[in-house]
């Protein structure tokens, strides 16, 4: 194969040396083939471009552990850490032996007075005792400490607001000061049995009025308007405790016919104590003795 290549190269070189006008046949002498032998190696060419990186090889076998190093110098003492959370409470210990009874402490202050107990059953009647000597005549305090509570009030305007206490602003009597003009309410200061009444003038409208005790109606009165003046009246007796409240009010918004006429008739609200609660009197007497 090599001698054929050399023959082709030499023939092409000889043909190029002839003029183009000459067309001669090419004759190759075997002695000429000696000139086409390979020459000495040329100088090394420039380095080629770097090739692509090969794939990463497999991980090698881990080496043996090295010898342990020497202990370093002791470090400085660190700052005190935060206080930890409280631990779970332990179980109660065994109950100890009861100690000796201590000395009685000083007597404490007198406690509040307890509620009055129920009355006991009557015991058997005892024998009559010996009559004592007559005592000295006592001092009469008749009527000096009698409790008083009474009022009578009137109103000087027409058609007051419904569903709220009617404020009777004209005071005719207020014994004990238990009627409050600013609120229109009688506030009980002495427990006992009380009598209340009212006489209300109406005109131009129907009237639906009621006597209220601590927010509850005790008496209700309805009077229809006939075209003239009319009067609606009511009264009752009730037991009141201290701080109980009593007042009059209109209980229907369309039935507010209360009318004020200074020349013809007044509208009055009246109340007074019939008698005081005896238990309340007994408590007052005991407090005075103590």
PDB file of C-alpha atoms in Angstrom:
ATOM      1  CA  UNK A   1       0.000   0.000   0.000  1.00  0.00           C
ATOM      2  CA  UNK A   2       2.858   2.429   0.812  1.00  0.00           C
ATOM      3  CA  UNK A   3       4.530   2.193  -2.620  1.00  0.00           C
ATOM      4  CA  UNK A   4       1.205   2.939  -4.340  1.00  0.00           C
ATOM      5  CA  UNK A   5       0.810   6.133  -2.327  1.00  0.00           C
ATOM      6  CA  UNK A   6       4.344   7.252  -3.123  1.00  0.00           C
ATOM      7  CA  UNK A   7       3.784   6.544  -6.773  1.00  0.00           C
ATOM      8  CA  UNK A   8       0.670   8.706  -6.880  1.00  0.00           C
ATOM      9  CA  UNK A   9       2.398  11.637  -5.160  1.00  0.00           C
ATOM     10  CA  UNK A  10       5.371  11.599  -7.468  1.00  0.00           C
ATOM     11  CA  UNK A  11       3.211  11.394 -10.617  1.00  0.00           C
ATOM     12  CA  UNK A  12       1.137  14.372  -9.535  1.00  0.00           C
ATOM     13  CA  UNK A  13       4.293  16.419  -8.865  1.00  0.00           C
ATOM     14  CA  UNK A  14       5.817  15.667 -12.220  1.00  0.00           C
ATOM     15  CA  UNK A  15       2.642  16.563 -14.061  1.00  0.00           C
ATOM     16  CA  UNK A  16       2.488  19.932 -12.421  1.00  0.00           C
ATOM     17  CA  UNK A  17       6.040  20.778 -13.597  1.00  0.00           C
ATOM     18  CA  UNK A  18       5.160  20.439 -17.326  1.00  0.00           C
ATOM     19  CA  UNK A  19       3.775  23.309 -19.363  1.00  0.00           C
ATOM     20  CA  UNK A  20       0.070  23.184 -19.946  1.00  0.00           C
ATOM     21  CA  UNK A  21       0.597  23.243 -23.710  1.00  0.00           C
ATOM     22  CA  UNK A  22       2.523  20.036 -23.666  1.00  0.00           C
ATOM     23  CA  UNK A  23       0.663  16.806 -23.514  1.00  0.00           C
ATOM     24  CA  UNK A  24       3.313  14.124 -22.992  1.00  0.00           C
ATOM     25  CA  UNK A  25       2.859  10.699 -21.509  1.00  0.00           C
ATOM     26  CA  UNK A  26       4.213  10.194 -18.009  1.00  0.00           C
ATOM     27  CA  UNK A  27       6.905   7.539 -17.548  1.00  0.00           C
ATOM     28  CA  UNK A  28       8.038   6.556 -14.030  1.00  0.00           C
ATOM     29  CA  UNK A  29      11.474   5.185 -13.424  1.00  0.00           C
ATOM     30  CA  UNK A  30      11.749   2.876 -10.458  1.00  0.00           C
ATOM     31  CA  UNK A  31      14.926   4.686  -9.444  1.00  0.00           C
ATOM     32  CA  UNK A  32      12.831   7.801  -8.891  1.00  0.00           C
ATOM     33  CA  UNK A  33      10.870   6.081  -6.120  1.00  0.00           C
ATOM     34  CA  UNK A  34      13.891   6.431  -3.804  1.00  0.00           C
ATOM     35  CA  UNK A  35      13.271  10.202  -3.593  1.00  0.00           C
ATOM     36  CA  UNK A  36       9.774   9.595  -2.189  1.00  0.00           C
ATOM     37  CA  UNK A  37      10.909   7.688   0.942  1.00  0.00           C
ATOM     38  CA  UNK A  38       9.832   9.129   4.360  1.00  0.00           C
ATOM     39  CA  UNK A  39      12.162  11.767   5.802  1.00  0.00           C
ATOM     40  CA  UNK A  40      13.182  12.260   9.422  1.00  0.00           C
ATOM     41  CA  UNK A  41      10.445  13.107  11.973  1.00  0.00           C
ATOM     42  CA  UNK A  42       9.418  16.732  12.095  1.00  0.00           C
ATOM     43  CA  UNK A  43       9.428  19.011  15.136  1.00  0.00           C
ATOM     44  CA  UNK A  44       6.630  18.422  17.647  1.00  0.00           C
ATOM     45  CA  UNK A  45       3.533  20.387  16.900  1.00  0.00           C
ATOM     46  CA  UNK A  46       1.923  22.815  19.368  1.00  0.00           C
ATOM     47  CA  UNK A  47      -0.042  21.291  22.273  1.00  0.00           C
ATOM     48  CA  UNK A  48      -3.602  20.441  21.404  1.00  0.00           C
ATOM     49  CA  UNK A  49      -6.709  21.697  23.265  1.00  0.00           C
ATOM     50  CA  UNK A  50      -7.431  20.086  26.681  1.00  0.00           C
ATOM     51  CA  UNK A  51      -9.739  17.134  26.425  1.00  0.00           C
ATOM     52  CA  UNK A  52     -12.997  16.758  28.377  1.00  0.00           C
ATOM     53  CA  UNK A  53     -12.846  15.745  32.060  1.00  0.00           C
ATOM     54  CA  UNK A  54     -13.280  12.092  32.696  1.00  0.00           C
ATOM     55  CA  UNK A  55     -15.957  10.645  34.963  1.00  0.00           C
ATOM     56  CA  UNK A  56     -15.416  10.673  38.746  1.00  0.00           C
ATOM     57  CA  UNK A  57     -13.871   7.488  39.950  1.00  0.00           C
ATOM     58  CA  UNK A  58     -15.167   5.357  42.765  1.00  0.00           C
ATOM     59  CA  UNK A  59     -14.629   6.403  46.397  1.00  0.00           C
ATOM     60  CA  UNK A  60     -11.553   4.866  47.906  1.00  0.00           C
ATOM     61  CA  UNK A  61     -11.550   2.638  50.965  1.00  0.00           C
ATOM     62  CA  UNK A  62     -11.640   4.702  54.249  1.00  0.00           C
ATOM     63  CA  UNK A  63      -8.314   4.871  56.033  1.00  0.00           C
ATOM     64  CA  UNK A  64      -7.719   3.726  59.560  1.00  0.00           C
ATOM     65  CA  UNK A  65      -8.500   6.012  62.502  1.00  0.00           C
ATOM     66  CA  UNK A  66      -5.543   8.059  63.656  1.00  0.00           C
ATOM     67  CA  UNK A  67      -4.240   7.971  67.206  1.00  0.00           C
ATOM     68  CA  UNK A  68      -6.146  10.059  69.819  1.00  0.00           C
ATOM     69  CA  UNK A  69      -4.640  13.467  70.495  1.00  0.00           C
ATOM     70  CA  UNK A  70      -3.617  14.650  73.923  1.00  0.00           C
ATOM     71  CA  UNK A  71      -6.188  16.353  76.200  1.00  0.00           C
ATOM     72  CA  UNK A  72      -6.193  20.105  75.866  1.00  0.00           C
ATOM     73  CA  UNK A  73      -5.805  22.504  78.825  1.00  0.00           C
ATOM     74  CA  UNK A  74      -8.800  22.915  81.169  1.00  0.00           C
ATOM     75  CA  UNK A  75     -11.096  25.751  80.091  1.00  0.00           C
ATOM     76  CA  UNK A  76     -12.335  28.602  82.269  1.00  0.00           C
ATOM     77  CA  UNK A  77     -15.483  28.216  84.361  1.00  0.00           C
ATOM     78  CA  UNK A  78     -18.593  29.209  82.389  1.00  0.00           C
ATOM     79  CA  UNK A  79     -21.370  31.548  83.535  1.00  0.00           C
ATOM     80  CA  UNK A  80     -24.192  30.176  85.637  1.00  0.00           C
ATOM     81  CA  UNK A  81     -27.082  28.979  83.488  1.00  0.00           C
ATOM     82  CA  UNK A  82     -30.781  29.937  83.850  1.00  0.00           C
ATOM     83  CA  UNK A  83     -32.777  28.317  86.597  1.00  0.00           C
ATOM     84  CA  UNK A  84     -34.537  25.190  85.410  1.00  0.00           C
ATOM     85  CA  UNK A  85     -38.258  24.556  85.688  1.00  0.00           C
ATOM     86  CA  UNK A  86     -39.552  23.195  89.029  1.00  0.00           C
ATOM     87  CA  UNK A  87     -39.571  19.442  89.168  1.00  0.00           C
ATOM     88  CA  UNK A  88     -42.627  17.311  89.755  1.00  0.00           C
ATOM     89  CA  UNK A  89     -43.837  17.461  93.342  1.00  0.00           C
ATOM     90  CA  UNK A  90     -42.946  14.415  95.353  1.00  0.00           C
ATOM     91  CA  UNK A  91     -45.421  12.236  97.170  1.00  0.00           C
ATOM     92  CA  UNK A  92     -46.546  13.370 100.654  1.00  0.00           C
ATOM     93  CA  UNK A  93     -44.385  12.044 103.414  1.00  0.00           C
ATOM     94  CA  UNK A  94     -45.538   9.912 106.278  1.00  0.00           C
ATOM     95  CA  UNK A  95     -47.735  11.785 108.735  1.00  0.00           C
ATOM     96  CA  UNK A  96     -45.721  12.761 111.778  1.00  0.00           C
ATOM     97  CA  UNK A  97     -46.559  12.197 115.401  1.00  0.00           C
ATOM     98  CA  UNK A  98     -49.089  14.655 116.780  1.00  0.00           C
ATOM     99  CA  UNK A  99     -47.382  17.334 118.815  1.00  0.00           C
ATOM    100  CA  UNK A 100     -48.263  18.471 122.288  1.00  0.00           C
ATOM    101  CA  UNK A 101     -51.203  20.845 122.695  1.00  0.00           C
ATOM    102  CA  UNK A 102     -50.001  24.430 122.851  1.00  0.00           C
ATOM    103  CA  UNK A 103     -51.103  27.092 125.258  1.00  0.00           C
ATOM    104  CA  UNK A 104     -54.376  28.875 124.610  1.00  0.00           C
ATOM    105  CA  UNK A 105     -53.941  32.091 122.657  1.00  0.00           C
ATOM    106  CA  UNK A 106     -55.367  35.478 123.624  1.00  0.00           C
ATOM    107  CA  UNK A 107     -59.115  35.913 123.341  1.00  0.00           C
ATOM    108  CA  UNK A 108     -60.178  37.234 119.949  1.00  0.00           C
ATOM    109  CA  UNK A 109     -62.487  40.177 119.283  1.00  0.00           C
ATOM    110  CA  UNK A 110     -66.206  39.736 119.589  1.00  0.00           C
ATOM    111  CA  UNK A 111     -67.727  38.325 116.389  1.00  0.00           C
ATOM    112  CA  UNK A 112     -70.723  39.590 114.464  1.00  0.00           C
ATOM    113  CA  UNK A 113     -74.124  38.899 115.845  1.00  0.00           C
ATOM    114  CA  UNK A 114     -75.655  35.753 114.361  1.00  0.00           C
ATOM    115  CA  UNK A 115     -79.124  35.393 112.900  1.00  0.00           C
ATOM    116  CA  UNK A 116     -81.964  35.001 115.293  1.00  0.00           C
ATOM    117  CA  UNK A 117     -82.760  31.342 115.935  1.00  0.00           C
ATOM    118  CA  UNK A 118     -86.159  29.692 115.795  1.00  0.00           C
ATOM    119  CA  UNK A 119     -88.323  29.881 118.877  1.00  0.00           C
ATOM    120  CA  UNK A 120     -88.151  26.788 121.044  1.00  0.00           C
ATOM    121  CA  UNK A 121     -91.106  24.802 122.298  1.00  0.00           C
ATOM    122  CA  UNK A 122     -92.816  26.023 125.435  1.00  0.00           C
ATOM    123  CA  UNK A 123     -91.644  24.259 128.557  1.00  0.00           C
ATOM    124  CA  UNK A 124     -93.890  23.069 131.383  1.00  0.00           C
ATOM    125  CA  UNK A 125     -95.404  25.788 133.525  1.00  0.00           C
ATOM    126  CA  UNK A 126     -93.471  26.344 136.697  1.00  0.00           C
ATOM    127  CA  UNK A 127     -94.800  26.910 140.191  1.00  0.00           C
ATOM    128  CA  UNK A 128     -95.836  30.415 141.207  1.00  0.00           C
ATOM    129  CA  UNK A 129     -93.021  32.342 142.769  1.00  0.00           C
ATOM    130  CA  UNK A 130     -93.086  34.548 145.822  1.00  0.00           C
ATOM    131  CA  UNK A 131     -94.372  38.048 145.168  1.00  0.00           C
ATOM    132  CA  UNK A 132     -91.601  40.624 145.234  1.00  0.00           C
ATOM    133  CA  UNK A 133     -91.697  44.001 146.856  1.00  0.00           C
ATOM    134  CA  UNK A 134     -93.220  46.844 144.861  1.00  0.00           C
ATOM    135  CA  UNK A 135     -90.651  48.755 142.807  1.00  0.00           C
ATOM    136  CA  UNK A 136     -90.179  52.456 142.371  1.00  0.00           C
ATOM    137  CA  UNK A 137     -92.418  54.186 139.843  1.00  0.00           C
ATOM    138  CA  UNK A 138     -90.796  54.416 136.383  1.00  0.00           C
ATOM    139  CA  UNK A 139     -90.258  57.450 134.158  1.00  0.00           C
ATOM    140  CA  UNK A 140     -92.864  57.823 131.394  1.00  0.00           C
ATOM    141  CA  UNK A 141     -91.447  58.079 127.876  1.00  0.00           C
ATOM    142  CA  UNK A 142     -94.809  57.754 126.223  1.00  0.00           C
ATOM    143  CA  UNK A 143     -94.586  58.655 122.576  1.00  0.00           C
ATOM    144  CA  UNK A 144     -91.032  60.004 122.666  1.00  0.00           C
ATOM    145  CA  UNK A 145     -89.491  57.105 120.676  1.00  0.00           C
ATOM    146  CA  UNK A 146     -92.476  56.214 118.474  1.00  0.00           C
ATOM    147  CA  UNK A 147     -91.381  55.516 114.894  1.00  0.00           C
ATOM    148  CA  UNK A 148     -93.067  57.686 112.245  1.00  0.00           C
ATOM    149  CA  UNK A 149     -93.342  57.276 108.482  1.00  0.00           C
ATOM    150  CA  UNK A 150     -96.030  58.968 106.378  1.00  0.00           C
ATOM    151  CA  UNK A 151     -96.236  61.018 103.181  1.00  0.00           C
ATOM    152  CA  UNK A 152     -98.736  62.682 100.865  1.00  0.00           C
ATOM    153  CA  UNK A 153     -97.651  64.248  97.557  1.00  0.00           C
ATOM    154  CA  UNK A 154     -99.291  65.839  94.493  1.00  0.00           C
ATOM    155  CA  UNK A 155     -98.289  66.405  90.862  1.00  0.00           C
ATOM    156  CA  UNK A 156     -98.189  69.773  89.052  1.00  0.00           C
ATOM    157  CA  UNK A 157     -97.974  68.684  85.390  1.00  0.00           C
ATOM    158  CA  UNK A 158     -99.939  66.536  82.931  1.00  0.00           C
ATOM    159  CA  UNK A 159     -99.125  63.359  81.017  1.00  0.00           C
ATOM    160  CA  UNK A 160     -95.904  62.126  82.692  1.00  0.00           C
ATOM    161  CA  UNK A 161     -93.644  59.608  80.933  1.00  0.00           C
ATOM    162  CA  UNK A 162     -94.936  56.036  80.732  1.00  0.00           C
ATOM    163  CA  UNK A 163     -93.381  52.872  82.204  1.00  0.00           C
ATOM    164  CA  UNK A 164     -91.284  54.774  84.750  1.00  0.00           C
ATOM    165  CA  UNK A 165     -91.936  56.219  88.247  1.00  0.00           C
ATOM    166  CA  UNK A 166     -94.246  59.256  88.248  1.00  0.00           C
ATOM    167  CA  UNK A 167     -92.486  62.102  90.044  1.00  0.00           C
ATOM    168  CA  UNK A 168     -95.007  63.797  92.346  1.00  0.00           C
ATOM    169  CA  UNK A 169     -93.247  67.120  92.810  1.00  0.00           C
ATOM    170  CA  UNK A 170     -95.527  68.871  95.325  1.00  0.00           C
ATOM    171  CA  UNK A 171     -94.938  67.593  98.873  1.00  0.00           C
ATOM    172  CA  UNK A 172     -97.885  67.961 101.269  1.00  0.00           C
ATOM    173  CA  UNK A 173     -96.369  65.779 104.034  1.00  0.00           C
ATOM    174  CA  UNK A 174     -93.142  63.738 104.300  1.00  0.00           C
ATOM    175  CA  UNK A 175     -92.888  62.525 107.907  1.00  0.00           C
ATOM    176  CA  UNK A 176     -89.592  60.667 108.299  1.00  0.00           C
ATOM    177  CA  UNK A 177     -88.303  61.883 104.900  1.00  0.00           C
ATOM    178  CA  UNK A 178     -88.844  58.500 103.243  1.00  0.00           C
ATOM    179  CA  UNK A 179     -90.434  59.857 100.031  1.00  0.00           C
ATOM    180  CA  UNK A 180     -87.805  60.887  97.429  1.00  0.00           C
ATOM    181  CA  UNK A 181     -89.032  63.792  95.271  1.00  0.00           C
ATOM    182  CA  UNK A 182     -86.258  63.438  92.667  1.00  0.00           C
ATOM    183  CA  UNK A 183     -87.024  59.759  91.959  1.00  0.00           C
ATOM    184  CA  UNK A 184     -90.759  59.662  92.758  1.00  0.00           C
ATOM    185  CA  UNK A 185     -90.247  56.619  95.011  1.00  0.00           C
ATOM    186  CA  UNK A 186     -91.131  55.911  98.638  1.00  0.00           C
ATOM    187  CA  UNK A 187     -88.140  54.091 100.189  1.00  0.00           C
ATOM    188  CA  UNK A 188     -88.961  52.197 103.370  1.00  0.00           C
ATOM    189  CA  UNK A 189     -86.797  53.143 106.351  1.00  0.00           C
ATOM    190  CA  UNK A 190     -88.760  51.280 109.064  1.00  0.00           C
ATOM    191  CA  UNK A 191     -90.036  47.732 108.425  1.00  0.00           C
ATOM    192  CA  UNK A 192     -93.705  47.186 109.129  1.00  0.00           C
ATOM    193  CA  UNK A 193     -97.250  47.216 107.705  1.00  0.00           C
ATOM    194  CA  UNK A 194     -98.057  50.164 105.384  1.00  0.00           C
ATOM    195  CA  UNK A 195    -101.164  51.578 103.723  1.00  0.00           C
ATOM    196  CA  UNK A 196    -100.972  53.208 100.246  1.00  0.00           C
ATOM    197  CA  UNK A 197    -103.617  54.981  98.152  1.00  0.00           C
ATOM    198  CA  UNK A 198    -103.838  57.165  95.056  1.00  0.00           C
ATOM    199  CA  UNK A 199    -106.472  59.440  93.478  1.00  0.00           C
ATOM    200  CA  UNK A 200    -105.553  60.475  89.928  1.00  0.00           C
ATOM    201  CA  UNK A 201    -107.463  63.003  87.802  1.00  0.00           C
ATOM    202  CA  UNK A 202    -107.731  62.133  84.090  1.00  0.00           C
ATOM    203  CA  UNK A 203    -108.968  63.975  81.003  1.00  0.00           C
ATOM    204  CA  UNK A 204    -108.777  63.679  77.185  1.00  0.00           C
ATOM    205  CA  UNK A 205    -107.323  60.131  77.346  1.00  0.00           C
ATOM    206  CA  UNK A 206    -107.899  56.813  79.056  1.00  0.00           C
ATOM    207  CA  UNK A 207    -105.774  56.047  82.099  1.00  0.00           C
ATOM    208  CA  UNK A 208    -103.932  52.798  82.988  1.00  0.00           C
ATOM    209  CA  UNK A 209    -101.992  53.296  86.231  1.00  0.00           C
ATOM    210  CA  UNK A 210    -100.511  50.869  88.738  1.00  0.00           C
ATOM    211  CA  UNK A 211     -98.890  50.741  92.186  1.00  0.00           C
ATOM    212  CA  UNK A 212     -95.422  49.115  91.942  1.00  0.00           C
ATOM    213  CA  UNK A 213     -93.509  47.361  94.761  1.00  0.00           C
ATOM    214  CA  UNK A 214     -89.830  46.594  93.991  1.00  0.00           C
ATOM    215  CA  UNK A 215     -90.548  46.400  90.245  1.00  0.00           C
ATOM    216  CA  UNK A 216     -93.716  44.267  90.551  1.00  0.00           C
ATOM    217  CA  UNK A 217     -97.249  45.626  90.078  1.00  0.00           C
ATOM    218  CA  UNK A 218     -99.342  45.200  93.255  1.00  0.00           C
ATOM    219  CA  UNK A 219    -102.429  47.177  92.132  1.00  0.00           C
ATOM    220  CA  UNK A 220    -103.575  48.136  88.599  1.00  0.00           C
ATOM    221  CA  UNK A 221    -106.368  50.574  87.730  1.00  0.00           C
ATOM    222  CA  UNK A 222    -107.924  51.345  84.329  1.00  0.00           C
ATOM    223  CA  UNK A 223    -110.356  54.217  83.798  1.00  0.00           C
ATOM    224  CA  UNK A 224    -111.914  55.127  80.427  1.00  0.00           C
ATOM    225  CA  UNK A 225    -112.213  58.765  79.385  1.00  0.00           C
ATOM    226  CA  UNK A 226    -115.880  59.834  79.033  1.00  0.00           C
ATOM    227  CA  UNK A 227    -115.182  63.332  77.715  1.00  0.00           C
ATOM    228  CA  UNK A 228    -115.234  64.946  81.146  1.00  0.00           C
ATOM    229  CA  UNK A 229    -112.958  64.937  84.163  1.00  0.00           C
ATOM    230  CA  UNK A 230    -112.757  61.639  86.003  1.00  0.00           C
ATOM    231  CA  UNK A 231    -110.792  60.179  88.937  1.00  0.00           C
ATOM    232  CA  UNK A 232    -109.010  56.802  89.075  1.00  0.00           C
ATOM    233  CA  UNK A 233    -108.431  55.497  92.607  1.00  0.00           C
ATOM    234  CA  UNK A 234    -106.733  52.530  94.225  1.00  0.00           C
ATOM    235  CA  UNK A 235    -105.421  51.439  97.624  1.00  0.00           C
ATOM    236  CA  UNK A 236    -103.757  48.483  99.345  1.00  0.00           C
ATOM    237  CA  UNK A 237    -101.965  47.334 102.494  1.00  0.00           C
ATOM    238  CA  UNK A 238     -98.576  45.578 102.344  1.00  0.00           C
ATOM    239  CA  UNK A 239     -95.601  44.582 104.468  1.00  0.00           C
ATOM    240  CA  UNK A 240     -92.347  46.414 103.679  1.00  0.00           C
ATOM    241  CA  UNK A 241     -88.786  45.653 104.661  1.00  0.00           C
ATOM    242  CA  UNK A 242     -86.071  48.265 104.903  1.00  0.00           C
ATOM    243  CA  UNK A 243     -84.969  49.640 101.503  1.00  0.00           C
ATOM    244  CA  UNK A 244     -88.145  48.358  99.787  1.00  0.00           C
ATOM    245  CA  UNK A 245     -89.422  50.792  97.126  1.00  0.00           C
ATOM    246  CA  UNK A 246     -93.007  51.768  96.194  1.00  0.00           C
ATOM    247  CA  UNK A 247     -94.122  54.076  93.364  1.00  0.00           C
ATOM    248  CA  UNK A 248     -96.847  54.782  90.758  1.00  0.00           C
ATOM    249  CA  UNK A 249     -96.405  54.479  86.987  1.00  0.00           C
ATOM    250  CA  UNK A 250     -98.380  54.346  83.714  1.00  0.00           C
ATOM    251  CA  UNK A 251     -98.265  50.809  82.347  1.00  0.00           C
ATOM    252  CA  UNK A 252     -99.686  51.458  78.798  1.00  0.00           C
ATOM    253  CA  UNK A 253     -98.184  54.127  76.527  1.00  0.00           C
ATOM    254  CA  UNK A 254    -101.526  54.890  74.847  1.00  0.00           C
ATOM    255  CA  UNK A 255    -103.420  55.073  78.164  1.00  0.00           C
ATOM    256  CA  UNK A 256    -101.763  58.115  79.733  1.00  0.00           C
ATOM    257  CA  UNK A 257    -104.620  60.421  80.715  1.00  0.00           C
ATOM    258  CA  UNK A 258    -103.223  61.909  83.951  1.00  0.00           C
ATOM    259  CA  UNK A 259    -104.227  65.579  83.840  1.00  0.00           C
ATOM    260  CA  UNK A 260    -103.225  68.535  86.019  1.00  0.00           C
ATOM    261  CA  UNK A 261    -105.736  71.335  86.606  1.00  0.00           C
ATOM    262  CA  UNK A 262    -104.811  73.669  89.470  1.00  0.00           C
ATOM    263  CA  UNK A 263    -108.335  75.174  89.525  1.00  0.00           C
ATOM    264  CA  UNK A 264    -110.442  71.983  89.628  1.00  0.00           C
ATOM    265  CA  UNK A 265    -108.745  68.833  91.014  1.00  0.00           C
ATOM    266  CA  UNK A 266    -105.453  67.410  92.281  1.00  0.00           C
ATOM    267  CA  UNK A 267    -103.796  64.015  91.741  1.00  0.00           C
ATOM    268  CA  UNK A 268    -102.506  62.585  95.045  1.00  0.00           C
ATOM    269  CA  UNK A 269    -100.267  59.718  96.143  1.00  0.00           C
ATOM    270  CA  UNK A 270    -100.398  58.891  99.874  1.00  0.00           C
ATOM    271  CA  UNK A 271     -98.882  56.291 102.202  1.00  0.00           C
ATOM    272  CA  UNK A 272     -98.242  55.741 105.900  1.00  0.00           C
ATOM    273  CA  UNK A 273     -97.122  53.050 108.353  1.00  0.00           C
ATOM    274  CA  UNK A 274     -99.893  51.316 110.302  1.00  0.00           C
ATOM    275  CA  UNK A 275     -97.569  49.590 112.801  1.00  0.00           C
ATOM    276  CA  UNK A 276     -93.898  48.687 113.053  1.00  0.00           C
ATOM    277  CA  UNK A 277     -92.419  45.185 112.766  1.00  0.00           C
ATOM    278  CA  UNK A 278     -92.070  43.896 116.368  1.00  0.00           C
ATOM    279  CA  UNK A 279     -88.990  41.819 115.544  1.00  0.00           C
ATOM    280  CA  UNK A 280     -87.284  44.991 114.364  1.00  0.00           C
ATOM    281  CA  UNK A 281     -88.189  46.696 117.657  1.00  0.00           C
ATOM    282  CA  UNK A 282     -86.767  43.786 119.661  1.00  0.00           C
ATOM    283  CA  UNK A 283     -83.493  43.970 117.761  1.00  0.00           C
ATOM    284  CA  UNK A 284     -83.217  47.689 118.474  1.00  0.00           C
ATOM    285  CA  UNK A 285     -83.805  47.125 122.174  1.00  0.00           C
ATOM    286  CA  UNK A 286     -81.157  44.377 122.314  1.00  0.00           C
ATOM    287  CA  UNK A 287     -78.642  46.618 120.561  1.00  0.00           C
ATOM    288  CA  UNK A 288     -79.282  49.366 123.092  1.00  0.00           C
ATOM    289  CA  UNK A 289     -78.739  46.953 125.985  1.00  0.00           C
ATOM    290  CA  UNK A 290     -75.461  45.710 124.494  1.00  0.00           C
TER     291      UNK A 290
END
